[in-house]
Amino acid sequence: MLEQKYDILLYTPLGKRRGQLFAKRDGTTLTGTLEILNHALPFSGEVDERGNCKISGKFITLLRTVTYIATGQISDTEIHLVLVAERGRFEMYGAASPAERKTT
């Protein structure tokens, strides 16, 4: 199992929002936590051997809870996801924290 922390930027209509994404990769299963807008919520999904992934989860804004399905790429060094929600589309970019990488 590989665990990795990413420092992320989520691009929203109101600007960039900083946060962290903690990912656990076990074979083709990808799980973890998205910490954004002062909330931490779990996500889950799948990843292939090339790093193509699809996850689903939620994040909380000041006004509502947003349920999303995200697709993109994840690697040991970076992450790029496109989150599609009922009321919009958000892009997320992140860089891995090398000191936070764990293999179990």
CSV table of N, CA, C and O in Angstrom, one decimal, residues 57-99:
chain,number,residue,atom,x,y,z
A,57,GLY,N,-16.7,11.7,-4.1
A,57,GLY,CA,-16.7,12.2,-2.7
A,57,GLY,C,-17.5,13.5,-2.6
A,57,GLY,O,-18.3,13.8,-3.5
A,58,LYS,N,-17.2,14.2,-1.5
A,58,LYS,CA,-18.0,15.4,-1.2
A,58,LYS,C,-17.0,16.5,-0.7
A,58,LYS,O,-16.0,16.1,-0.1
A,59,PHE,N,-17.3,17.7,-0.8
A,59,PHE,CA,-16.7,18.8,-0.1
A,59,PHE,C,-17.7,19.8,0.3
A,59,PHE,O,-18.8,19.9,-0.3
A,60,ILE,N,-17.4,20.5,1.4
A,60,ILE,CA,-18.4,21.4,2.0
A,60,ILE,C,-18.0,22.9,1.8
A,60,ILE,O,-16.8,23.2,2.1
A,61,THR,N,-18.9,23.7,1.2
A,61,THR,CA,-18.6,25.1,1.0
A,61,THR,C,-19.4,25.9,2.1
A,61,THR,O,-20.0,25.3,3.0
A,62,LEU,N,-19.3,27.2,2.1
A,62,LEU,CA,-20.1,28.0,3.1
A,62,LEU,C,-21.6,27.8,2.9
A,62,LEU,O,-22.3,28.0,3.9
A,63,LEU,N,-22.0,27.5,1.7
A,63,LEU,CA,-23.5,27.4,1.4
A,63,LEU,C,-24.1,26.0,1.3
A,63,LEU,O,-25.3,25.8,1.5
A,64,ARG,N,-23.2,25.0,0.9
A,64,ARG,CA,-23.8,23.7,0.6
A,64,ARG,C,-22.7,22.6,0.6
A,64,ARG,O,-21.5,22.9,0.6
A,65,THR,N,-23.2,21.4,0.5
A,65,THR,CA,-22.3,20.3,0.3
A,65,THR,C,-22.3,19.9,-1.1
A,65,THR,O,-23.4,19.7,-1.7
A,66,VAL,N,-21.1,19.8,-1.7
A,66,VAL,CA,-21.0,19.5,-3.1
A,66,VAL,C,-20.6,18.0,-3.3
A,66,VAL,O,-19.5,17.6,-2.8
A,67,THR,N,-21.4,17.2,-4.0
A,67,THR,CA,-21.0,15.9,-4.3
A,67,THR,C,-20.4,15.9,-5.7
A,67,THR,O,-20.9,16.5,-6.6
A,68,TYR,N,-19.2,15.2,-5.9
A,68,TYR,CA,-18.5,15.2,-7.1
A,68,TYR,C,-18.0,13.9,-7.6
A,68,TYR,O,-17.9,12.9,-6.8
A,69,ILE,N,-17.8,13.8,-8.8
A,69,ILE,CA,-17.1,12.6,-9.4
A,69,ILE,C,-15.9,13.3,-10.1
A,69,ILE,O,-16.0,14.2,-10.9
A,70,ALA,N,-14.7,12.8,-9.8
A,70,ALA,CA,-13.5,13.4,-10.4
A,70,ALA,C,-12.7,12.3,-11.2
A,70,ALA,O,-12.6,11.2,-10.8
A,71,THR,N,-12.1,12.8,-12.3
A,71,THR,CA,-11.3,11.9,-13.1
A,71,THR,C,-10.0,12.7,-13.4
A,71,THR,O,-9.9,13.9,-13.4
A,72,GLY,N,-8.9,11.9,-13.6
A,72,GLY,CA,-7.6,12.6,-13.9
A,72,GLY,C,-6.5,11.6,-13.7
A,72,GLY,O,-6.6,10.4,-13.9
A,73,GLN,N,-5.3,12.2,-13.3
A,73,GLN,CA,-4.1,11.5,-13.1
A,73,GLN,C,-3.5,11.7,-11.7
A,73,GLN,O,-3.6,12.8,-11.2
A,74,ILE,N,-3.0,10.6,-11.2
A,74,ILE,CA,-2.3,10.7,-9.9
A,74,ILE,C,-0.9,10.0,-10.1
A,74,ILE,O,-0.9,8.9,-10.7
A,75,SER,N,0.1,10.5,-9.6
A,75,SER,CA,1.4,9.9,-9.6
A,75,SER,C,2.1,10.1,-8.2
A,75,SER,O,1.5,10.7,-7.3
A,76,ASP,N,3.3,9.6,-8.1
A,76,ASP,CA,4.1,9.8,-6.9
A,76,ASP,C,4.4,11.2,-6.6
A,76,ASP,O,4.7,11.6,-5.5
A,77,THR,N,4.4,12.1,-7.7
A,77,THR,CA,4.8,13.5,-7.5
A,77,THR,C,3.7,14.5,-7.7
A,77,THR,O,3.9,15.6,-7.2
A,78,GLU,N,2.6,14.2,-8.4
A,78,GLU,CA,1.6,15.2,-8.6
A,78,GLU,C,0.2,14.6,-8.8
A,78,GLU,O,0.1,13.4,-9.1
A,79,ILE,N,-0.8,15.4,-8.8
A,79,ILE,CA,-2.1,15.0,-9.0
A,79,ILE,C,-2.8,16.1,-9.9
A,79,ILE,O,-2.6,17.3,-9.7
A,80,HIS,N,-3.7,15.7,-10.8
A,80,HIS,CA,-4.5,16.6,-11.5
A,80,HIS,C,-5.9,16.0,-11.7
A,80,HIS,O,-5.9,14.9,-12.3
A,81,LEU,N,-6.9,16.6,-11.2
A,81,LEU,CA,-8.2,16.0,-11.3
A,81,LEU,C,-9.2,17.1,-11.8
A,81,LEU,O,-9.0,18.3,-11.6
A,82,VAL,N,-10.2,16.7,-12.5
A,82,VAL,CA,-11.3,17.5,-12.9
A,82,VAL,C,-12.5,17.0,-12.1
A,82,VAL,O,-12.9,15.8,-12.3
A,83,LEU,N,-13.1,17.8,-11.3
A,83,LEU,CA,-14.2,17.4,-10.4
A,83,LEU,C,-15.5,17.9,-11.1
A,83,LEU,O,-15.6,19.1,-11.4
A,84,VAL,N,-16.4,17.0,-11.3
A,84,VAL,CA,-17.7,17.4,-12.0
A,84,VAL,C,-18.8,17.2,-10.9
A,84,VAL,O,-18.9,16.2,-10.3
A,85,ALA,N,-19.5,18.3,-10.7
A,85,ALA,CA,-20.6,18.3,-9.7
A,85,ALA,C,-21.9,18.8,-10.4
A,85,ALA,O,-21.9,19.2,-11.6
A,86,GLU,N,-23.0,18.7,-9.7
A,86,GLU,CA,-24.3,19.1,-10.3
A,86,GLU,C,-24.3,20.5,-10.8
A,86,GLU,O,-24.8,20.8,-11.8
A,87,ARG,N,-23.6,21.4,-10.0
A,87,ARG,CA,-23.6,22.8,-10.4
A,87,ARG,C,-22.3,23.4,-10.9
A,87,ARG,O,-22.1,24.6,-10.9
A,88,GLY,N,-21.4,22.5,-11.4
A,88,GLY,CA,-20.2,23.1,-11.9
A,88,GLY,C,-19.1,22.1,-12.1
A,88,GLY,O,-19.2,20.9,-11.8
A,89,ARG,N,-18.0,22.6,-12.6
A,89,ARG,CA,-16.8,21.8,-12.9
A,89,ARG,C,-15.6,22.5,-12.2
A,89,ARG,O,-15.5,23.8,-12.3
A,90,PHE,N,-14.8,21.8,-11.5
A,90,PHE,CA,-13.7,22.4,-10.8
A,90,PHE,C,-12.4,21.6,-11.2
A,90,PHE,O,-12.4,20.4,-11.4
A,91,GLU,N,-11.3,22.3,-11.3
A,91,GLU,CA,-10.0,21.7,-11.5
A,91,GLU,C,-9.1,21.7,-10.3
A,91,GLU,O,-9.1,22.7,-9.5
A,92,MET,N,-8.4,20.6,-10.1
A,92,MET,CA,-7.5,20.5,-8.9
A,92,MET,C,-6.1,20.1,-9.4
A,92,MET,O,-6.0,19.2,-10.2
A,93,TYR,N,-5.1,20.8,-8.9
A,93,TYR,CA,-3.7,20.5,-9.2
A,93,TYR,C,-3.0,20.4,-7.8
A,93,TYR,O,-3.3,21.1,-6.9
A,94,GLY,N,-2.1,19.5,-7.8
A,94,GLY,CA,-1.3,19.3,-6.5
A,94,GLY,C,0.0,18.7,-6.7
A,94,GLY,O,0.3,18.0,-7.7
A,95,ALA,N,0.9,19.0,-5.8
A,95,ALA,CA,2.2,18.4,-5.7
A,95,ALA,C,2.4,17.6,-4.5
A,95,ALA,O,1.9,18.0,-3.4
A,96,ALA,N,3.1,16.5,-4.6
A,96,ALA,CA,3.3,15.6,-3.5
A,96,ALA,C,4.3,16.1,-2.5
A,96,ALA,O,5.2,16.8,-2.9
A,97,SER,N,4.1,15.8,-1.3
A,97,SER,CA,5.1,16.1,-0.2
A,97,SER,C,6.0,14.9,0.0
A,97,SER,O,5.6,13.9,0.5
A,98,PRO,N,7.2,15.0,-0.5
A,98,PRO,CA,8.1,13.8,-0.5
A,98,PRO,C,8.3,13.2,0.9
A,98,PRO,O,8.4,12.0,1.0
A,99,ALA,N,8.3,14.1,1.9
A,99,ALA,CA,8.5,13.6,3.3
A,99,ALA,C,7.3,12.8,3.8
A,99,ALA,O,7.4,12.0,4.7
